[in-house]
Tab-separated table of C-alpha atoms in Angstrom:
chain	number	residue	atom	x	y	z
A	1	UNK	CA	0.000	0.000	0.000
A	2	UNK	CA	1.458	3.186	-0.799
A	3	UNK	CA	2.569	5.730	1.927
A	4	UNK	CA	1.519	9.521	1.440
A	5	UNK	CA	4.067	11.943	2.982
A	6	UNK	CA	3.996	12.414	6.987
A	7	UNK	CA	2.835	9.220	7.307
A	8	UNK	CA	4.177	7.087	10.020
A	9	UNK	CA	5.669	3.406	9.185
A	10	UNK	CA	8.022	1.314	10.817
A	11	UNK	CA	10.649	-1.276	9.385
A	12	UNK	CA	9.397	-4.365	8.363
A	13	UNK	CA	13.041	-5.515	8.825
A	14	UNK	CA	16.529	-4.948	9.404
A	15	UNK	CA	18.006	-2.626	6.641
A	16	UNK	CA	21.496	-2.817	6.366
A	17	UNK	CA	23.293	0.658	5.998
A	18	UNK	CA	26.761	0.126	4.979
A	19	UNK	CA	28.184	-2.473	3.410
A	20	UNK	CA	32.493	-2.186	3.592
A	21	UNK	CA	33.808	-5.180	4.540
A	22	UNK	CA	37.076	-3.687	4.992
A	23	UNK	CA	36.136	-1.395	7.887
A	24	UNK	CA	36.393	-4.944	9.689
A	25	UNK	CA	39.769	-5.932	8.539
A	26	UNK	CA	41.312	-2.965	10.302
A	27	UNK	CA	39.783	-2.992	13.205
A	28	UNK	CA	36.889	-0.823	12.979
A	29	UNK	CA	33.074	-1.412	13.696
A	30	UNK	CA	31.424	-3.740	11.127
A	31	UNK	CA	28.686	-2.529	9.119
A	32	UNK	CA	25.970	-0.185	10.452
A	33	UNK	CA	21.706	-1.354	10.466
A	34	UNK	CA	18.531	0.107	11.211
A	35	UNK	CA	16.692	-2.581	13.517
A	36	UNK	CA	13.493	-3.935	12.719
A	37	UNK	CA	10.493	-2.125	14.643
A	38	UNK	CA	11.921	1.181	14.265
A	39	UNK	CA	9.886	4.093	13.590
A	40	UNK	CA	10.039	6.853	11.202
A	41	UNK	CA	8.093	9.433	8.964
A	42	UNK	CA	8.078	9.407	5.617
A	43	UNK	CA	9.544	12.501	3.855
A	44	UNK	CA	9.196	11.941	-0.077
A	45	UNK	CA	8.638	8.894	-2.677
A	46	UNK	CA	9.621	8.366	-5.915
A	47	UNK	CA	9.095	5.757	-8.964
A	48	UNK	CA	12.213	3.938	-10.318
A	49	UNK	CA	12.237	1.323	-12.843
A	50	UNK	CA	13.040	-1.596	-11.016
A	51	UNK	CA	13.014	-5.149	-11.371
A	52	UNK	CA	14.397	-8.085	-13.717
A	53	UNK	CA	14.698	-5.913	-16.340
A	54	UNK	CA	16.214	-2.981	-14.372
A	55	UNK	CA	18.697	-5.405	-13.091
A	56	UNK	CA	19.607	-7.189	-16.357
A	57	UNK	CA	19.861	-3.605	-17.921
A	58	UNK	CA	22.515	-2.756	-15.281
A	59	UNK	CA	24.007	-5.856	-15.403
A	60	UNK	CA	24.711	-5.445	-19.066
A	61	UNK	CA	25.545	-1.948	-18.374
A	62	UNK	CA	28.796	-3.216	-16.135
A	63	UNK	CA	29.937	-5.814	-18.682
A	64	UNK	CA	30.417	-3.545	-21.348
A	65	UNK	CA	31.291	-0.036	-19.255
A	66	UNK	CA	35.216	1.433	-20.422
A	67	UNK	CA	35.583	-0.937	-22.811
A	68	UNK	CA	36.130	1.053	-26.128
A	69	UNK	CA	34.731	-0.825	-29.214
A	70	UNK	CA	34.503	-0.252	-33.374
A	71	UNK	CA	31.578	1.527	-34.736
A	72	UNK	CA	30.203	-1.779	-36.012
A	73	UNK	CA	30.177	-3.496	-32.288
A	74	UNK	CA	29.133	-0.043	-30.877
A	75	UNK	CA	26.127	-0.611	-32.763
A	76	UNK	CA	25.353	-3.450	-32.107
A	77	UNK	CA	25.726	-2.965	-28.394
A	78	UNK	CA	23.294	-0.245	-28.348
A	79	UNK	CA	20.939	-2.714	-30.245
A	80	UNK	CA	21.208	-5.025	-27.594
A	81	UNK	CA	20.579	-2.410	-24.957
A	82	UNK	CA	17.552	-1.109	-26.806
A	83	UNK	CA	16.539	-5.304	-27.085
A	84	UNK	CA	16.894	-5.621	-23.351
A	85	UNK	CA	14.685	-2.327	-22.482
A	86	UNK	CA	11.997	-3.266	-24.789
A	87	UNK	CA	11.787	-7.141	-23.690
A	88	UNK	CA	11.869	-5.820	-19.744
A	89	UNK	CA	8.642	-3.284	-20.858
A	90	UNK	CA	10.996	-0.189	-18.819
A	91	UNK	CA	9.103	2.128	-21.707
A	92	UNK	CA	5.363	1.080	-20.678
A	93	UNK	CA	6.037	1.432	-16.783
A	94	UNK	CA	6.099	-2.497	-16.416
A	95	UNK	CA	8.673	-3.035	-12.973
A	96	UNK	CA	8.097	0.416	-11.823
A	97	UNK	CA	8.494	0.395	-8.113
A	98	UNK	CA	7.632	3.057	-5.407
A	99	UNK	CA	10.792	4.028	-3.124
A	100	UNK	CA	10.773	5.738	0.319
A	101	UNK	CA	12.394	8.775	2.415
A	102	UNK	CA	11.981	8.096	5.792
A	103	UNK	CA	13.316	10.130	9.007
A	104	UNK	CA	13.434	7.841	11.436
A	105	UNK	CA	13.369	8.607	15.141
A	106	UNK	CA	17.010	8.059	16.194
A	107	UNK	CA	17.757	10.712	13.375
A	108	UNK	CA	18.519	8.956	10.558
A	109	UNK	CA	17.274	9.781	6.753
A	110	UNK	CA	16.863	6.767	4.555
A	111	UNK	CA	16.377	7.218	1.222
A	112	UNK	CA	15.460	4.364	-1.073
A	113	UNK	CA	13.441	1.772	0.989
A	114	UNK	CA	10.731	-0.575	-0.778
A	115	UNK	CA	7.191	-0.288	0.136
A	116	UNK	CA	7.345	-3.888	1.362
A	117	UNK	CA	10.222	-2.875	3.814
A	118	UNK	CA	7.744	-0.739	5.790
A	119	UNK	CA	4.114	-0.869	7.619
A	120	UNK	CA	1.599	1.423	9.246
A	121	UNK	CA	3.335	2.371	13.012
């Protein structure tokens, strides 16, 4: 169910905040998470394209990134990006997902949180 703004939700979940695994390695605390249960407002939405098609898209996307190719391959590149766009329905709004902003009590802003990560508080 979407969330207007001011609403009040709480985490469905623990939501990871960090995620450098060398911050361990030397000695330093290990990554940072919002607890389940916590409470927050919600300060803004947005739609992003999302799902198996986002993610294939930017999977393809990392493959071929800095690698310089001919005209010919360029083009055919591009026609395989424009392939994977179309197939995934990104142009008709198939896979587009609400995100949230939420300030949660302790102080922390979270941008980016799925609808399913939250409930009613």
């Amino acid at each position: 169910m979407p969330y207007e703004t001011g609403a009040k939700v709480k985490l469905t979940r623990d939501v990871q905040l960090t995620a450098n695994d060398t911050a361990a390695r030397i000695g330093f605390p290990g990554p940072l998470c919002l607890a389940e249960g916590l409470e927050g407002i919600v300060t803004g939405s947005a739609k992003e394209a999302g799902g198996v098609a986002q993610d294939g898209l930017a999977e393809f996307e990392r493959r071929v990134r800095g690698v310089q190719f001919d005209g010919h391959t360029a083009g055919l590149i591009d026609s395989l990006r424009q392939q994977i766009i179309r197939h995934g329905g990104l142009d008709s709004g198939v896979g587009v997902q609400i995100r949230y902003r939420v300030r949660f009590e302790n102080g922390f802003v979270l941008g980016g949180l799925e609808e399913g990560w939250l409930t009613e508080a």
